[in-house]
XYZ file of C-alpha atoms in Angstrom:
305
model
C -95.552 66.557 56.914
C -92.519 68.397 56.697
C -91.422 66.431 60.196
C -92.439 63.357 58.155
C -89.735 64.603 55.617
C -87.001 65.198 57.979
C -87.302 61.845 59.957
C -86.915 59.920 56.576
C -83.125 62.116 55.578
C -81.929 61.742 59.537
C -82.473 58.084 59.118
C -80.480 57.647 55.646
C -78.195 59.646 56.764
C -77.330 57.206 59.531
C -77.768 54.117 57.658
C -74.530 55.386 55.595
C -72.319 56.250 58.049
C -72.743 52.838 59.675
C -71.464 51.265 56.528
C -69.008 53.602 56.036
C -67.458 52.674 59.799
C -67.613 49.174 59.804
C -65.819 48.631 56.204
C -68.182 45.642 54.979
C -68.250 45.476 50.994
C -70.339 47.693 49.073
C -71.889 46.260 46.493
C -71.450 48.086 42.900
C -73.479 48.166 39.945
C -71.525 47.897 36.644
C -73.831 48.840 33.055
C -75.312 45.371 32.922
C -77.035 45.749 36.691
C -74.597 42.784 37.870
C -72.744 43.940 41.195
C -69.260 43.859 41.849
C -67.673 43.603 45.207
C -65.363 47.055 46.155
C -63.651 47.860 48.797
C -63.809 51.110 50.482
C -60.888 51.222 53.181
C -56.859 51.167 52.420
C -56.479 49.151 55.129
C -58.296 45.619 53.572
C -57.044 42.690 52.867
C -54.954 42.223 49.103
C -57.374 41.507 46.526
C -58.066 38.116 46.215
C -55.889 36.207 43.530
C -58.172 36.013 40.250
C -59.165 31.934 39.558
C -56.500 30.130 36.846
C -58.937 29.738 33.496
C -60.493 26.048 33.129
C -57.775 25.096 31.203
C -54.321 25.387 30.529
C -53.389 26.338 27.108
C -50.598 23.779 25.313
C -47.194 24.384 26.613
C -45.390 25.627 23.501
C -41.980 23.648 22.678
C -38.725 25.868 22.240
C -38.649 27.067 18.625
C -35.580 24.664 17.241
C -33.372 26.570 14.982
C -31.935 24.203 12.125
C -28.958 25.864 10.145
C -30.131 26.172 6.814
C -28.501 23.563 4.601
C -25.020 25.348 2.500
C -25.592 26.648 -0.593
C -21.955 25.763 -2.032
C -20.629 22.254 -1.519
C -18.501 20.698 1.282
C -14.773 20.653 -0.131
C -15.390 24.315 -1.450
C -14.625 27.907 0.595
C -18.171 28.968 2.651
C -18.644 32.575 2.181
C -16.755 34.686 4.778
C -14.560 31.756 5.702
C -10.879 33.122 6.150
C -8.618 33.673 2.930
C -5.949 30.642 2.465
C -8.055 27.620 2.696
C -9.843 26.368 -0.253
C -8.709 28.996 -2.798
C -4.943 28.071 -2.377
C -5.903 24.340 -2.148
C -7.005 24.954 -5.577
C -4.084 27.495 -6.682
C -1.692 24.329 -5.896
C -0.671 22.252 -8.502
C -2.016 18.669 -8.462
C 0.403 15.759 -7.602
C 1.751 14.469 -10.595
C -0.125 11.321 -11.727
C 2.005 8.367 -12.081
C 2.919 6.600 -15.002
C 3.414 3.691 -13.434
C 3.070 2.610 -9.275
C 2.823 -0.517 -7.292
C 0.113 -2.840 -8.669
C 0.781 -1.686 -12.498
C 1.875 -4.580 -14.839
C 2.639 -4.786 -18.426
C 5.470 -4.342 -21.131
C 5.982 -0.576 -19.436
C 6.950 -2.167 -16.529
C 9.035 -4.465 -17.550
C 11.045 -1.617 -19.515
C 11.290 0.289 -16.649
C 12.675 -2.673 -14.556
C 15.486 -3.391 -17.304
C 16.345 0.491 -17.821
C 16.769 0.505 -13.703
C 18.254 -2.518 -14.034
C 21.042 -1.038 -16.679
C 21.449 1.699 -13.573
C 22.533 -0.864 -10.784
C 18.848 0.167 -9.213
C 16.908 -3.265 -10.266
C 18.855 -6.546 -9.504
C 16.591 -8.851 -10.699
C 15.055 -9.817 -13.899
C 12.082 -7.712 -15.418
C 9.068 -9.747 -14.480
C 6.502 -7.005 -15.744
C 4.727 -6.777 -12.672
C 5.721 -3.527 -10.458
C 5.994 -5.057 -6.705
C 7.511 -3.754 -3.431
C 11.157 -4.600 -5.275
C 10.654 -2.388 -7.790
C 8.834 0.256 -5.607
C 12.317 0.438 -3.055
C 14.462 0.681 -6.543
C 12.234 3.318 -8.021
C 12.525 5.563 -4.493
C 16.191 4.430 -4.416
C 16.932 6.359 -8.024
C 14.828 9.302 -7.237
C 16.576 9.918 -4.160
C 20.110 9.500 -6.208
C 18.816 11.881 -8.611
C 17.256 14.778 -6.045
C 13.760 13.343 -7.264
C 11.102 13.202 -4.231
C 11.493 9.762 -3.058
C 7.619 8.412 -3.410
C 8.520 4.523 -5.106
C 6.335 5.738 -7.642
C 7.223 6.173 -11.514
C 5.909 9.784 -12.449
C 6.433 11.130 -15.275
C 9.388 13.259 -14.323
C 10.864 10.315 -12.623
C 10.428 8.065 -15.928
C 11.614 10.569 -18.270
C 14.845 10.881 -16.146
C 15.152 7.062 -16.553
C 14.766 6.991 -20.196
C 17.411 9.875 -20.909
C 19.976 7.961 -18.372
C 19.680 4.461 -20.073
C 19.276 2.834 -23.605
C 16.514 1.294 -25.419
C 16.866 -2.583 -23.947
C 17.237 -5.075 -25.797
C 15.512 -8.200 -25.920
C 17.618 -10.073 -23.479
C 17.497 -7.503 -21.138
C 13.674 -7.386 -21.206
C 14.102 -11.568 -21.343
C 16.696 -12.362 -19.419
C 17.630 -15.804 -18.836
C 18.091 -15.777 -15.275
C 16.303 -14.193 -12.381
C 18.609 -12.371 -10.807
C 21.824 -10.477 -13.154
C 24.667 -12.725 -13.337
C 27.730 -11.789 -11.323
C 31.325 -10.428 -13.600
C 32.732 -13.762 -14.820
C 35.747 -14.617 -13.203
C 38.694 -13.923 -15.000
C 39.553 -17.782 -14.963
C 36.370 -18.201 -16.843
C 37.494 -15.908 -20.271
C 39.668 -18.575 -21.515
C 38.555 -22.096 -22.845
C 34.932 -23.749 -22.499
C 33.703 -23.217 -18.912
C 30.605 -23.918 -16.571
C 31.383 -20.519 -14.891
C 29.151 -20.792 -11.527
C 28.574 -18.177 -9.287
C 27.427 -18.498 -5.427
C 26.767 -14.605 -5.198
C 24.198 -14.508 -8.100
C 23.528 -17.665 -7.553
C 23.577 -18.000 -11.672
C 25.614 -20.276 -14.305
C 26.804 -18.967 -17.439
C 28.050 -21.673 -20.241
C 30.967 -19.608 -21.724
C 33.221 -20.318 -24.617
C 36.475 -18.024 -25.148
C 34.740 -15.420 -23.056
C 31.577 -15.166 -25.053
C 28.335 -16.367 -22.878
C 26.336 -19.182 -24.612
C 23.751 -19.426 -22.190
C 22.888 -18.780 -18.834
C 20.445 -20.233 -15.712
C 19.311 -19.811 -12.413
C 21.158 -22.274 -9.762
C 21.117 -23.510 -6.182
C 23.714 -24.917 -3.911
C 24.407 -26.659 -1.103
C 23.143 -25.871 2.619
C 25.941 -25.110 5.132
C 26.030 -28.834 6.568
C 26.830 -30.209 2.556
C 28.104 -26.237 0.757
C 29.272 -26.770 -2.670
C 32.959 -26.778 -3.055
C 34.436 -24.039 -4.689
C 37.525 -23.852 -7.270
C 38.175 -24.815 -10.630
C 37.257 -28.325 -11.535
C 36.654 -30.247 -15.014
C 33.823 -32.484 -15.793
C 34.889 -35.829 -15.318
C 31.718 -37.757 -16.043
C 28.327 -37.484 -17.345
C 25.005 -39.644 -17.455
C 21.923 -38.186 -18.528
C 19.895 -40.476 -16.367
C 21.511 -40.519 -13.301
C 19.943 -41.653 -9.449
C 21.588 -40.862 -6.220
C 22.836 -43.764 -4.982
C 23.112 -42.149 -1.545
C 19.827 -40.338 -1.505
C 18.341 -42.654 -4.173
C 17.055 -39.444 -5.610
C 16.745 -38.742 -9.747
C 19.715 -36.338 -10.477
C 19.066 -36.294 -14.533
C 21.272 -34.552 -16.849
C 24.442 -34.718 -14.410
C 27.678 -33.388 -15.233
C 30.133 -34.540 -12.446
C 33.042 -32.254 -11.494
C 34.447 -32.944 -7.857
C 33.810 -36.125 -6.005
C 29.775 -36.825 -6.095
C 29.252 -33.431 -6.943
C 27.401 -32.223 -10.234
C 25.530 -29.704 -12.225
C 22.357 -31.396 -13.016
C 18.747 -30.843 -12.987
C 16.474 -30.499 -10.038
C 12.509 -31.056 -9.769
C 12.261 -30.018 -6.283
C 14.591 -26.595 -6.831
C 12.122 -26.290 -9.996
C 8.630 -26.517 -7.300
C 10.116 -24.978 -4.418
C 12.817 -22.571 -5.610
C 15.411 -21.172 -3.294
C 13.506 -22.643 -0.387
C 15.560 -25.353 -0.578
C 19.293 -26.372 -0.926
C 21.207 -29.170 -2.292
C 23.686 -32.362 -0.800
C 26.390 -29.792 -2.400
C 25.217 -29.966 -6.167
C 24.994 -27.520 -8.893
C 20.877 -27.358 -9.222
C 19.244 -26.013 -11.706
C 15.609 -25.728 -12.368
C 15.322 -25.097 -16.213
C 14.610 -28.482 -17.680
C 15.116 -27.494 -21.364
C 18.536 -25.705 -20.177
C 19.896 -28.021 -18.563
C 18.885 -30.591 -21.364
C 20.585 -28.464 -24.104
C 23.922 -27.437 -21.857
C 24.468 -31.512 -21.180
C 24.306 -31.525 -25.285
C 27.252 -28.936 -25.882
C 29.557 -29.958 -22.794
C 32.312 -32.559 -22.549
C 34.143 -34.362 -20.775
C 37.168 -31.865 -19.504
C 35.607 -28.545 -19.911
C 36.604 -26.626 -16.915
C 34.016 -25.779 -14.083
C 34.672 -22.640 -11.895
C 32.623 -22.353 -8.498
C 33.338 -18.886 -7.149
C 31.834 -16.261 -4.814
């Protein structure tokens, strides 16, 4: 028996040295009784990569970082921003706000034209409406007067204006003609005189010096100018046609040759766009109408630059 005995150790003894040479996987037994492959020499193989689970989880999307919105609004200083930019914004003094600037209208407006007017700035009459014209005159007297030239009438600008002119008057604000008429000339302070000038393009009816009335005018083009000189009205028909042009020349008051002051309908529609066959037009119908009442035959007419 005890030969029995050591026939069965000699033979286990050689069944694990032949595993042990040949290196085949040994099975192990983990808690569960479920083997597990192991290897038992350094030299084997690298372990074999483990299987990619039966699915793949959701690829996750780069967390997007939104600034969070400002808590202080737009046109005002972010915290930590640099010193210098919003604070002394609002430490500088606003523009001043105009009184009165291009697109204003009104009485104002028309008193400001006549005061600049009174200054040489304005040649023209007040019309109350506060154009380009009267933008250029307002820049031209703050630049005269070390005012920043903006064309508009702050109130620094208009105060200056009002302490460097006079209340106007009525005629001023009114003014019979368009543009200012020009220095009578000194042939017109004696006598009663059609005093006509081609540089303000105005008439002034003028007894003894003293202005009666005044109007707008128009002349001849440089193929038919208006002569110029001293004259006397020869002859006058209210109702008179152009026996040249056959054209209506009504309230005419002839002084040299065919040439006369009278009233014109198409200086009236179209203004200075036009010119004359070397007349005197004028374009005020009730003017005209009451200066053919007053003058008479010989009154003097001067035509001058």
């Amino acid at each position: 028996m005890r030969a029995t005995v050591i026939r069965r150790s000699l033979a286990a003894t050689a069944t694990l040295a032949v595993a042990t040479v040949t290196g085949c996987t040994a099975q192990a037994v983990d808690s569960k009784g479920e083997s597990t492959p192991i290897r038992t020499s350094p030299s084997e193989a690298p372990a074999q990569p483990q299987k990619a689970p039966a699915h793949k989880p959701a690829a996750q999307k780069p967390a997007v970082h939104k600034p969070a919105a400002p808590a202080v609004q737009a046109d005002s200083k972010p915290a930590g921003q640099a010193p210098g930019t919003a604070q002394q914004a609002a430490a500088r003094p606003a523009a001043p706000k105009p009184v009165m600037a291009p697109g204003s209208e009104g009485p104002k407006v028309r008193e400001l034209q006549a005061r600049l007017r009174q200054l040489k700035h304005f040649d023209r009459s007040p019309t109350g409406y506060y154009g380009s014209i009267t933008a250029n005159s307002v820049s031209a007297f703050q630049g005269a007067h070390g005012l920043t030239r903006t064309g508009k009438a702050d109130l620094k600008t208009w105060l200056k204006v009002q302490d460097l002119t006079d209340v106007p008057t009525r005629d001023e604000l009114y003014p019979p003609t368009t543009r200012q008429p020009a220095k009578p000339d000194s042939r017109c302070l004696k006598g009663r005189v059609l005093c006509i000038s081609k540089t303000s393009r105005t008439l002034q009816w003028m007894v003894n010096g003293k202005v009666l009335a005044a109007m707008d005018v128009r002349f001849g083009s440089q193929y038919t100018p208006t002569r110029e000189g001293e004259f006397s009205v020869f002859w006058k028909n209210k109702d008179h046609v152009s026996t040249l042009y056959d054209t209506p020349m009504p309230y005419a008051m002839f002084f040299s040759g065919g040439q006369a002051v009278h009233y014109s309908s198409d200086f009236a529609a179209r203004g200075y766009n036009g010119a004359s066959h070397g007349c005197v037009n004028v374009r005020d119908k009730k003017k005209i109408a009451a200066l053919f009442d007053q003058v008479k035959t010989g009154d003097k007419v001067v035509v001058y630059k």
